[in-house]
Short mmCIF file of C-alpha atoms in Angstrom, two decimals:
data_model
loop_
_atom_site.label_atom_id
_atom_site.label_comp_id
_atom_site.label_asym_id
_atom_site.label_seq_id
_atom_site.Cartn_x
_atom_site.Cartn_y
_atom_site.Cartn_z
CA MET A 1 0.00 0.00 0.00
CA ILE A 2 1.24 3.52 -0.77
CA ASN A 3 2.66 5.12 2.35
CA LYS A 4 1.53 8.74 2.92
CA VAL A 5 3.18 9.31 6.29
CA VAL A 6 5.37 12.35 6.88
CA SER A 7 7.27 13.14 10.07
CA GLY A 8 5.15 16.05 11.27
CA PRO A 9 3.65 19.45 10.44
CA GLU A 10 7.02 20.88 9.35
CA ALA A 11 7.45 18.30 6.60
CA ALA A 12 3.76 18.26 5.70
CA LEU A 13 3.50 22.02 5.12
CA ALA A 14 7.04 22.65 3.81
CA ASP A 15 5.91 23.84 0.36
CA VAL A 16 3.13 26.17 1.52
CA THR A 17 4.20 29.64 0.41
CA SER A 18 3.00 33.20 0.81
CA GLY A 19 -0.04 33.66 -1.42
CA SER A 20 -1.15 30.02 -1.17
CA VAL A 21 -4.87 29.19 -1.21
CA LEU A 22 -5.69 26.95 1.76
CA MET A 23 -8.74 25.04 2.86
CA LEU A 24 -8.87 24.48 6.62
CA GLY A 25 -11.34 21.99 8.07
CA GLY A 26 -13.53 22.49 11.12
CA PHE A 27 -16.77 24.00 12.35
CA GLY A 28 -16.08 26.60 15.02
CA LEU A 29 -13.14 25.11 16.91
CA CYS A 30 -14.44 21.56 16.41
CA GLY A 31 -12.29 19.44 14.10
CA ILE A 32 -9.70 22.12 13.23
CA PRO A 33 -6.11 21.21 12.24
CA GLU A 34 -4.47 22.68 15.35
CA ASN A 35 -0.93 21.43 14.66
CA SER A 36 -0.91 22.75 11.08
CA ILE A 37 -2.21 26.18 12.12
CA GLU A 38 0.66 26.41 14.64
CA GLN A 39 3.07 25.46 11.86
CA LEU A 40 1.70 28.20 9.57
CA LEU A 41 2.35 30.66 12.42
CA ARG A 42 5.96 29.43 12.73
CA MET A 43 6.49 29.62 8.95
CA ALA A 44 5.12 33.19 8.91
CA VAL A 45 3.81 32.76 5.34
CA LYS A 46 1.68 35.75 4.35
CA ASP A 47 -1.10 36.78 1.94
CA LEU A 48 -2.91 33.52 2.51
CA THR A 49 -6.40 32.89 1.19
CA CYS A 50 -8.15 30.73 3.79
CA ILE A 51 -11.32 28.82 2.94
CA SER A 52 -12.91 27.78 6.22
CA ASN A 53 -16.47 27.85 7.55
CA ASN A 54 -15.40 30.04 10.48
CA ALA A 55 -12.35 32.10 11.38
CA GLY A 56 -11.63 30.69 14.83
CA VAL A 57 -11.74 32.90 17.90
CA ASP A 58 -9.42 35.78 18.71
CA ASP A 59 -6.77 33.63 20.40
CA PHE A 60 -7.23 30.23 18.79
CA GLY A 61 -7.62 28.54 15.42
CA ILE A 62 -7.47 30.77 12.34
CA GLY A 63 -7.87 33.74 14.70
CA LEU A 64 -4.16 33.31 15.48
CA LEU A 65 -3.28 33.82 11.79
CA LEU A 66 -5.48 36.93 11.70
CA GLN A 67 -3.66 38.41 14.70
CA THR A 68 -0.35 38.05 12.83
CA ARG A 69 -1.92 39.49 9.62
CA GLN A 70 -0.98 36.39 7.63
CA VAL A 71 -4.42 36.19 5.97
CA ARG A 72 -5.27 38.36 2.97
CA LYS A 73 -8.64 36.85 2.19
CA MET A 74 -11.16 34.69 4.05
CA ILE A 75 -13.89 32.64 2.39
CA SER A 76 -16.33 31.68 5.16
CA SER A 77 -20.00 31.46 6.12
CA TYR A 78 -19.97 32.70 9.71
CA VAL A 79 -17.33 34.71 11.54
CA GLY A 80 -19.29 35.97 14.55
CA GLU A 81 -16.99 34.71 17.27
CA ASN A 82 -13.98 36.73 16.23
CA ALA A 83 -13.71 40.41 17.18
CA GLU A 84 -10.38 40.90 15.39
CA PHE A 85 -11.90 39.48 12.20
CA GLU A 86 -14.83 41.88 12.39
CA ARG A 87 -12.45 44.80 13.01
CA GLN A 88 -10.22 43.93 10.02
CA LEU A 89 -13.30 43.41 7.83
CA LEU A 90 -15.00 46.70 8.75
CA SER A 91 -11.72 48.60 8.32
CA GLY A 92 -11.12 47.02 4.91
CA GLU A 93 -7.78 45.40 5.85
CA LEU A 94 -9.12 41.93 5.18
CA GLU A 95 -10.88 40.76 2.04
CA VAL A 96 -13.86 38.59 2.90
CA ASP A 97 -16.20 36.47 0.84
CA LEU A 98 -19.21 35.40 2.91
CA ILE A 99 -21.01 32.39 1.48
CA PRO A 100 -24.12 30.52 2.67
CA GLN A 101 -22.94 27.50 4.63
CA GLY A 102 -24.65 24.91 2.45
CA THR A 103 -23.34 26.61 -0.68
CA LEU A 104 -19.83 26.57 0.79
CA ALA A 105 -20.13 22.86 1.59
CA GLU A 106 -21.44 22.07 -1.89
CA ARG A 107 -18.84 24.24 -3.68
CA LEU A 108 -16.16 22.28 -1.85
CA ARG A 109 -17.85 18.98 -2.70
CA ALA A 110 -18.12 20.07 -6.34
CA GLY A 111 -14.43 21.00 -6.39
CA GLY A 112 -13.44 17.53 -5.26
CA ALA A 113 -15.94 15.73 -7.45
CA GLY A 114 -15.26 17.47 -10.78
CA ILE A 115 -18.49 19.47 -10.99
CA PRO A 116 -17.58 23.01 -12.20
CA ALA A 117 -20.93 24.60 -11.30
CA PHE A 118 -24.35 23.79 -9.86
CA PHE A 119 -27.65 25.53 -9.10
CA THR A 120 -28.92 26.17 -5.56
CA PRO A 121 -31.92 28.09 -4.18
CA ALA A 122 -29.81 29.61 -1.37
CA GLY A 123 -29.29 33.35 -1.74
CA VAL A 124 -31.74 34.00 -4.61
CA GLY A 125 -32.89 37.62 -4.42
CA THR A 126 -30.23 38.57 -1.86
CA GLU A 127 -27.05 40.61 -2.26
CA ILE A 128 -24.97 37.45 -2.70
CA ALA A 129 -26.84 36.80 -5.98
CA GLU A 130 -25.52 40.03 -7.53
CA GLY A 131 -23.66 39.29 -10.75
CA LYS A 132 -24.47 35.58 -10.65
CA GLU A 133 -26.39 33.65 -13.27
CA THR A 134 -29.89 32.52 -12.28
CA ARG A 135 -32.09 29.98 -13.98
CA GLU A 136 -35.61 28.69 -13.46
CA PHE A 137 -36.20 24.97 -13.04
CA ASP A 138 -39.74 23.62 -12.60
CA GLY A 139 -41.06 27.04 -11.61
CA LYS A 140 -38.44 27.97 -9.02
CA VAL A 141 -35.41 30.25 -9.44
CA TYR A 142 -31.92 28.98 -8.63
CA LEU A 143 -28.50 30.58 -8.44
CA MET A 144 -25.44 29.21 -10.22
CA GLU A 145 -22.44 28.64 -7.95
CA ARG A 146 -18.94 27.52 -8.94
CA TRP A 147 -16.70 24.84 -7.51
CA LEU A 148 -13.93 25.70 -5.05
CA LYS A 149 -10.41 24.35 -5.24
CA ALA A 150 -7.24 25.04 -3.28
CA ASP A 151 -3.47 24.58 -3.41
CA PHE A 152 -3.62 22.81 -0.07
CA ALA A 153 -6.47 21.28 1.92
CA ILE A 154 -5.55 20.88 5.57
CA VAL A 155 -7.85 18.55 7.48
CA LYS A 156 -8.07 17.02 10.93
CA ALA A 157 -9.29 13.48 11.63
CA TRP A 158 -9.62 11.29 14.71
CA LYS A 159 -7.95 8.18 13.29
CA GLY A 160 -5.96 7.73 10.15
CA ASP A 161 -3.80 4.99 8.67
CA THR A 162 -0.52 5.01 6.78
CA ALA A 163 -2.47 4.73 3.49
CA GLY A 164 -4.22 8.05 4.22
CA ASN A 165 -7.65 6.65 5.10
CA LEU A 166 -9.45 8.85 7.64
CA ILE A 167 -12.18 8.46 10.28
CA TYR A 168 -13.68 11.49 12.03
CA LYS A 169 -15.23 11.63 15.49
CA GLY A 170 -18.62 13.12 16.36
CA THR A 171 -19.37 16.46 14.75
CA ALA A 172 -15.66 17.03 14.08
CA MET A 173 -16.28 15.64 10.58
CA ASN A 174 -18.12 18.75 9.26
CA PHE A 175 -16.20 20.30 6.31
CA ASN A 176 -13.15 18.02 6.49
CA PRO A 177 -14.24 15.28 4.01
CA MET A 178 -15.15 17.66 1.16
CA MET A 179 -11.99 19.69 1.68
CA ALA A 180 -9.88 16.53 1.67
CA ALA A 181 -11.17 15.81 -1.84
CA ALA A 182 -10.90 19.39 -3.11
CA GLY A 183 -7.24 20.12 -2.33
CA LYS A 184 -4.51 19.75 -4.97
CA ILE A 185 -2.40 18.57 -2.05
CA THR A 186 -4.27 17.32 0.99
CA ILE A 187 -2.59 17.21 4.37
CA ALA A 188 -4.24 15.26 7.16
CA GLU A 189 -3.29 15.49 10.82
CA VAL A 190 -4.73 12.79 13.05
CA GLU A 191 -5.02 12.06 16.75
CA GLU A 192 -4.11 8.42 16.22
CA LEU A 193 -2.05 7.15 13.28
CA VAL A 194 -2.26 3.38 12.76
CA PRO A 195 -0.77 0.89 10.26
CA ALA A 196 -2.73 0.20 7.05
CA GLY A 197 -5.05 -2.75 7.63
CA THR A 198 -5.96 -1.73 11.19
CA LEU A 199 -9.09 0.29 10.36
CA ASP A 200 -12.23 -1.45 9.10
CA PRO A 201 -12.50 -0.43 5.41
CA ALA A 202 -16.28 -0.20 5.78
CA HIS A 203 -15.88 2.53 8.42
CA ILE A 204 -13.59 4.86 6.44
CA HIS A 205 -15.06 8.35 5.96
CA THR A 206 -12.33 9.74 3.66
CA PRO A 207 -10.64 7.20 1.35
CA GLY A 208 -6.85 7.53 1.20
CA ILE A 209 -6.83 8.48 -2.50
CA TYR A 210 -7.64 12.08 -1.48
CA VAL A 211 -4.81 12.37 1.06
CA GLN A 212 -1.22 13.06 -0.04
CA ARG A 213 0.38 13.51 3.39
CA ILE A 214 -0.60 12.32 6.84
CA PHE A 215 1.03 12.86 10.22
CA GLN A 216 0.51 11.99 13.86
CA GLY A 217 -0.64 15.17 15.60
CA LYS A 218 0.05 15.98 19.23
CA ASP A 219 -0.98 18.17 22.17
CA TYR A 220 -4.54 18.76 20.99
CA GLN A 221 -6.26 21.45 23.05
CA LYS A 222 -9.74 20.90 21.57
CA ARG A 223 -11.05 24.14 22.99
CA ILE A 224 -14.79 24.41 23.58
CA GLU A 225 -16.51 27.66 22.61
CA GLN A 226 -19.76 27.16 24.53
CA ARG A 227 -19.29 24.70 27.36
CA THR A 228 -22.94 23.98 28.14
CA VAL A 229 -23.68 21.37 30.80
CA SER A 230 -26.65 20.10 32.75
CA ALA A 231 -26.49 18.92 36.37
CA LYS A 232 -27.91 15.53 35.43
CA ARG A 233 -29.77 13.84 32.60
CA MET B 1 -46.17 40.16 26.26
CA LEU B 2 -44.29 36.89 26.03
CA ASP B 3 -40.74 36.44 27.25
CA LYS B 4 -38.37 34.35 25.13
CA HIS B 5 -39.25 31.14 26.98
CA ALA B 6 -42.97 31.68 26.39
CA ILE B 7 -42.30 32.30 22.67
CA ALA B 8 -40.41 28.98 22.60
CA LYS B 9 -43.28 27.23 24.42
CA ARG B 10 -45.83 28.54 21.93
CA ILE B 11 -43.70 27.41 18.97
CA ALA B 12 -43.33 23.97 20.58
CA GLN B 13 -47.12 23.59 20.18
CA GLU B 14 -46.55 23.55 16.41
CA LEU B 15 -44.42 20.38 16.58
CA GLN B 16 -45.90 17.14 15.29
CA ASP B 17 -44.97 13.57 16.06
CA GLY B 18 -42.26 12.28 13.73
CA PHE B 19 -40.98 15.72 12.71
CA TYR B 20 -37.32 16.31 11.84
CA VAL B 21 -36.68 19.87 13.01
CA ASN B 22 -33.88 22.39 12.59
CA LEU B 23 -33.73 24.97 15.37
CA GLY B 24 -31.77 28.16 14.80
CA ILE B 25 -29.59 29.90 17.37
CA GLY B 26 -31.20 31.95 20.18
CA ILE B 27 -34.92 31.63 21.04
CA PRO B 28 -35.39 28.76 18.54
CA THR B 29 -32.89 26.62 20.47
CA LEU B 30 -35.11 26.97 23.57
CA VAL B 31 -37.96 25.18 21.75
CA ALA B 32 -36.14 21.89 22.49
CA ASN B 33 -36.91 22.40 26.20
CA TYR B 34 -40.67 22.40 25.62
CA VAL B 35 -41.33 19.46 23.28
CA PRO B 36 -44.76 18.15 24.34
CA GLU B 37 -44.78 14.86 26.25
CA GLY B 38 -45.16 11.80 24.03
CA LEU B 39 -43.98 13.42 20.76
CA ASN B 40 -41.00 11.89 19.00
CA ILE B 41 -39.00 14.74 17.47
CA VAL B 42 -35.54 14.49 15.91
CA LEU B 43 -33.46 17.68 16.00
CA GLN B 44 -31.10 18.34 13.11
CA SER B 45 -27.89 20.26 13.67
CA GLU B 46 -26.46 21.59 10.41
CA ASN B 47 -22.87 20.89 11.46
CA GLY B 48 -23.64 17.21 10.94
CA LEU B 49 -25.88 15.57 13.54
CA LEU B 50 -29.41 14.18 13.50
CA GLY B 51 -30.73 13.45 16.97
CA ILE B 52 -29.42 16.17 19.31
CA GLY B 53 -29.81 15.05 22.93
CA PRO B 54 -29.77 17.09 26.16
CA PHE B 55 -26.73 19.07 27.30
CA PRO B 56 -24.05 16.75 28.74
CA THR B 57 -23.11 16.41 32.40
CA GLU B 58 -19.59 17.62 33.34
CA ASP B 59 -18.33 14.04 32.90
CA GLU B 60 -19.91 13.59 29.49
CA VAL B 61 -18.59 16.80 27.87
CA ASP B 62 -16.98 15.99 24.51
CA ALA B 63 -15.27 18.77 22.53
CA ASP B 64 -15.98 16.75 19.37
CA LEU B 65 -19.75 16.84 19.86
CA ILE B 66 -21.33 20.28 19.46
CA ASN B 67 -24.46 21.82 17.96
CA ALA B 68 -24.59 24.60 15.37
CA GLY B 69 -24.43 27.17 18.18
CA LYS B 70 -21.10 25.56 19.21
CA GLN B 71 -22.64 24.34 22.49
CA THR B 72 -21.62 20.94 23.84
CA VAL B 73 -24.44 18.41 23.36
CA THR B 74 -25.16 14.68 23.59
CA MET B 75 -26.76 12.31 21.09
CA GLN B 76 -30.13 10.56 21.35
CA ASP B 77 -30.33 6.82 20.72
CA GLY B 78 -30.68 6.41 16.97
CA SER B 79 -28.56 9.46 16.09
CA SER B 80 -26.45 9.75 12.98
CA LEU B 81 -23.39 11.84 12.09
CA PHE B 82 -22.44 13.19 8.67
CA SER B 83 -20.58 15.90 6.78
CA SER B 84 -21.74 19.48 6.18
CA ALA B 85 -22.41 18.65 2.50
CA GLU B 86 -24.69 15.78 3.48
CA SER B 87 -26.34 17.98 6.10
CA PHE B 88 -27.25 20.73 3.66
CA GLY B 89 -28.24 18.12 1.11
CA MET B 90 -30.94 16.97 3.52
CA ILE B 91 -31.95 20.60 4.13
CA ARG B 92 -32.10 21.62 0.44
CA GLY B 93 -33.63 18.29 -0.47
CA GLY B 94 -36.67 19.09 1.66
CA HIS B 95 -36.20 16.26 4.16
CA VAL B 96 -36.40 18.50 7.24
CA ASN B 97 -40.05 19.05 8.22
CA LEU B 98 -39.78 22.30 10.17
CA THR B 99 -37.25 25.11 10.49
CA VAL B 100 -37.44 27.63 13.35
CA LEU B 101 -35.38 30.80 12.93
CA GLY B 102 -34.92 34.17 14.55
CA ALA B 103 -35.40 37.34 12.50
CA MET B 104 -34.60 41.04 12.68
CA GLU B 105 -37.33 41.88 10.14
CA VAL B 106 -40.07 40.08 8.19
CA SER B 107 -42.03 41.66 5.35
CA GLU B 108 -45.73 41.16 4.56
CA ASN B 109 -44.81 38.95 1.59
CA GLY B 110 -42.67 36.65 3.78
CA ASP B 111 -39.19 38.03 3.07
CA ILE B 112 -36.84 37.63 6.03
CA ALA B 113 -33.80 39.67 7.11
CA ASN B 114 -31.62 38.20 9.82
CA TRP B 115 -27.98 38.18 8.80
CA LYS B 116 -26.52 41.63 8.43
CA VAL B 117 -26.73 45.20 9.66
CA PRO B 118 -24.64 47.18 7.16
CA GLY B 119 -21.64 48.90 8.73
CA LYS B 120 -22.41 47.42 12.16
CA MET B 121 -22.75 43.69 12.26
CA VAL B 122 -21.06 41.39 9.77
CA LYS B 123 -21.11 37.95 11.22
CA GLY B 124 -22.15 36.12 8.09
CA MET B 125 -25.27 34.21 7.14
CA GLY B 126 -24.11 30.79 8.29
CA GLY B 127 -26.76 28.31 7.18
CA ALA B 128 -29.68 30.75 7.27
CA MET B 129 -29.87 31.42 3.50
CA ASP B 130 -29.83 27.70 2.71
CA LEU B 131 -32.49 26.98 5.33
CA VAL B 132 -34.93 29.71 4.30
CA ALA B 133 -34.54 28.98 0.59
CA SER B 134 -35.26 25.30 1.02
CA ALA B 135 -37.75 24.71 3.83
CA ASP B 136 -41.48 24.49 3.10
CA ASN B 137 -42.37 25.09 6.72
CA ILE B 138 -40.61 28.01 8.41
CA ILE B 139 -41.65 29.54 11.73
CA VAL B 140 -39.98 32.75 12.81
CA ALA B 141 -39.44 33.60 16.49
CA MET B 142 -38.96 37.33 16.95
CA GLN B 143 -39.68 40.52 18.84
CA HIS B 144 -42.59 42.41 17.31
CA LYS B 145 -40.91 45.80 17.82
CA SER B 146 -37.34 47.07 18.09
CA LYS B 147 -36.03 48.45 21.37
CA ASP B 148 -36.96 51.96 20.22
CA GLY B 149 -40.52 50.89 19.43
CA LYS B 150 -40.34 50.49 15.63
CA SER B 151 -42.27 47.66 13.98
CA LYS B 152 -40.25 44.69 12.72
CA LEU B 153 -43.23 43.32 10.74
CA LEU B 154 -42.93 45.53 7.71
CA LYS B 155 -44.26 46.26 4.24
CA SER B 156 -40.76 45.52 2.97
CA CYS B 157 -37.51 44.75 4.78
CA SER B 158 -35.08 47.64 5.26
CA LEU B 159 -32.12 45.36 6.09
CA PRO B 160 -30.36 43.08 3.56
CA ILE B 161 -32.63 40.10 3.11
CA THR B 162 -31.79 36.46 3.81
CA GLY B 163 -34.51 34.97 1.62
CA LEU B 164 -37.57 35.92 -0.43
CA GLY B 165 -41.16 34.98 0.36
CA CYS B 166 -40.30 32.11 2.67
CA VAL B 167 -41.81 32.82 6.12
CA LYS B 168 -45.13 31.04 6.74
CA LYS B 169 -45.74 31.75 10.42
CA ILE B 170 -44.50 34.19 13.06
CA VAL B 171 -44.57 33.84 16.84
CA SER B 172 -43.65 37.21 18.33
CA ASP B 173 -43.75 38.48 21.90
CA MET B 174 -47.17 39.99 21.02
CA ALA B 175 -48.92 37.65 18.59
CA VAL B 176 -49.10 34.55 16.43
CA LEU B 177 -49.55 35.40 12.75
CA ASP B 178 -49.67 33.58 9.43
CA VAL B 179 -47.98 35.14 6.42
CA LEU B 180 -50.47 34.73 3.58
CA PRO B 181 -49.29 33.54 0.13
CA GLU B 182 -50.99 36.58 -1.46
CA GLY B 183 -49.26 38.90 1.06
CA GLY B 184 -50.21 40.20 4.49
CA PHE B 185 -49.99 39.11 8.12
CA ARG B 186 -53.13 37.32 9.34
CA LEU B 187 -53.54 37.70 13.10
CA LEU B 188 -54.32 34.34 14.72
CA GLU B 189 -53.68 34.82 18.43
CA ARG B 190 -52.63 37.60 20.78
CA ALA B 191 -50.31 37.29 23.76
CA PRO B 192 -51.83 37.51 27.26
CA GLY B 193 -52.45 41.15 28.15
CA VAL B 194 -51.98 42.36 24.57
CA SER B 195 -54.97 43.86 22.72
CA VAL B 196 -55.71 43.71 19.00
CA GLU B 197 -55.24 47.51 18.97
CA ASP B 198 -51.73 47.09 20.44
CA ILE B 199 -50.87 44.65 17.64
CA ILE B 200 -52.33 46.91 14.93
CA ALA B 201 -50.18 49.77 16.29
CA ALA B 202 -47.07 47.58 16.36
CA THR B 203 -47.44 46.18 12.82
CA GLU B 204 -46.34 48.33 9.88
CA GLY B 205 -47.12 45.75 7.19
CA LYS B 206 -50.61 44.82 6.07
CA LEU B 207 -52.42 43.21 9.01
CA ILE B 208 -55.56 41.17 8.51
CA VAL B 209 -57.82 40.91 11.57
CA ASP B 210 -60.75 38.62 10.92
CA GLY B 211 -63.33 38.18 13.68
CA GLU B 212 -62.58 37.52 17.33
CA ILE B 213 -58.84 36.99 18.06
CA PRO B 214 -58.28 34.53 20.91
CA GLU B 215 -55.63 34.94 23.58
CA MET B 216 -52.89 32.33 23.15
CA ILE B 217 -52.58 29.58 25.70
CA VAL B 218 -49.00 29.16 26.92
CA ASN B 219 -48.32 27.03 29.96
#
């Protein structure tokens, strides 16, 4: 079996340069590639375009890359938890493309699946429809949206094997599988890296064909944005 | 006038056995606390979970299990997990029976604005545009008036809209109203202590008052 393992984030991200277009998995802080984001900080690459549903919080996730002004453009659906993001956006320092969440997910899926464009009802009649082609199907108007691709897709999984197969845990799957397929080079960091043949092939979420590099991550913080508990159930 | 919990309780009366339901952030999330006894409801979370359970105990907290509001949750028996593409596929595909959303403004033809205040708030639309464009059955939970007393039920929305002609029903702190396909808010119920005249004064859009309007029962 083809071996995709690299030694760590340094080797995995070595050819990311200033100006690269990146996809970064996660929903909020759930399922984000923590080790790779730290590596991008160390590399100090600039003018990045980051495609990610959210932009982290001020002091974690992609928020860290915003603090260091390494991001030129964000393509996201919701950025409400990040005061520095909102400041840079309102002051015009940061270029931002806000996309409906389902459209973002489908544009990523399309990018990985070879579908250059598709029609969706989301956003018809709103400001995001400006300049976009619309078409009527069976009496309802739809908006044409294009696929998304990236130089690098950086994803986080729970378990992965040396062949690049990935399994996600809980709601940490979110945008990771579509991004894995849509990156020219896909880098996966995992909590537990196991030999090929260990994972049940029927339980694989992301087949290894989409993953070029995989490494064993470490020191995951897994921060929780809204720790909501009940006394008992 | 209803507080936010009473609005959630009134919306919970609209649930039907076997419904798959997507609850937005804010008041809509509270609806989960008031599901009538004996109804089987499955809550969809657009970040990739069907079957949201109660909040976890301290011991059960799992950073890898959150709802769309980024709160820690648990899973009901019979839950399933999936990607964001799958999740919005089930939303756009019309498989979710009811969507409950908050709104800043609704117009008399059912347009909704809830994602942006130009120059002030730019948080993004999240999944709201996908939800309103796809769902057949949308209930909006909202305040009838702004803090400075202006109507939020308008002839046309002043804020950037989230979707066109999609709202079917509104539960506000003052009233329950249908949005008619031909345009206009039809008053169905009034909140305890609120008169029809109060609602007429608080509604800028076309309001249709037909016969006796009962007081809503919220308990």
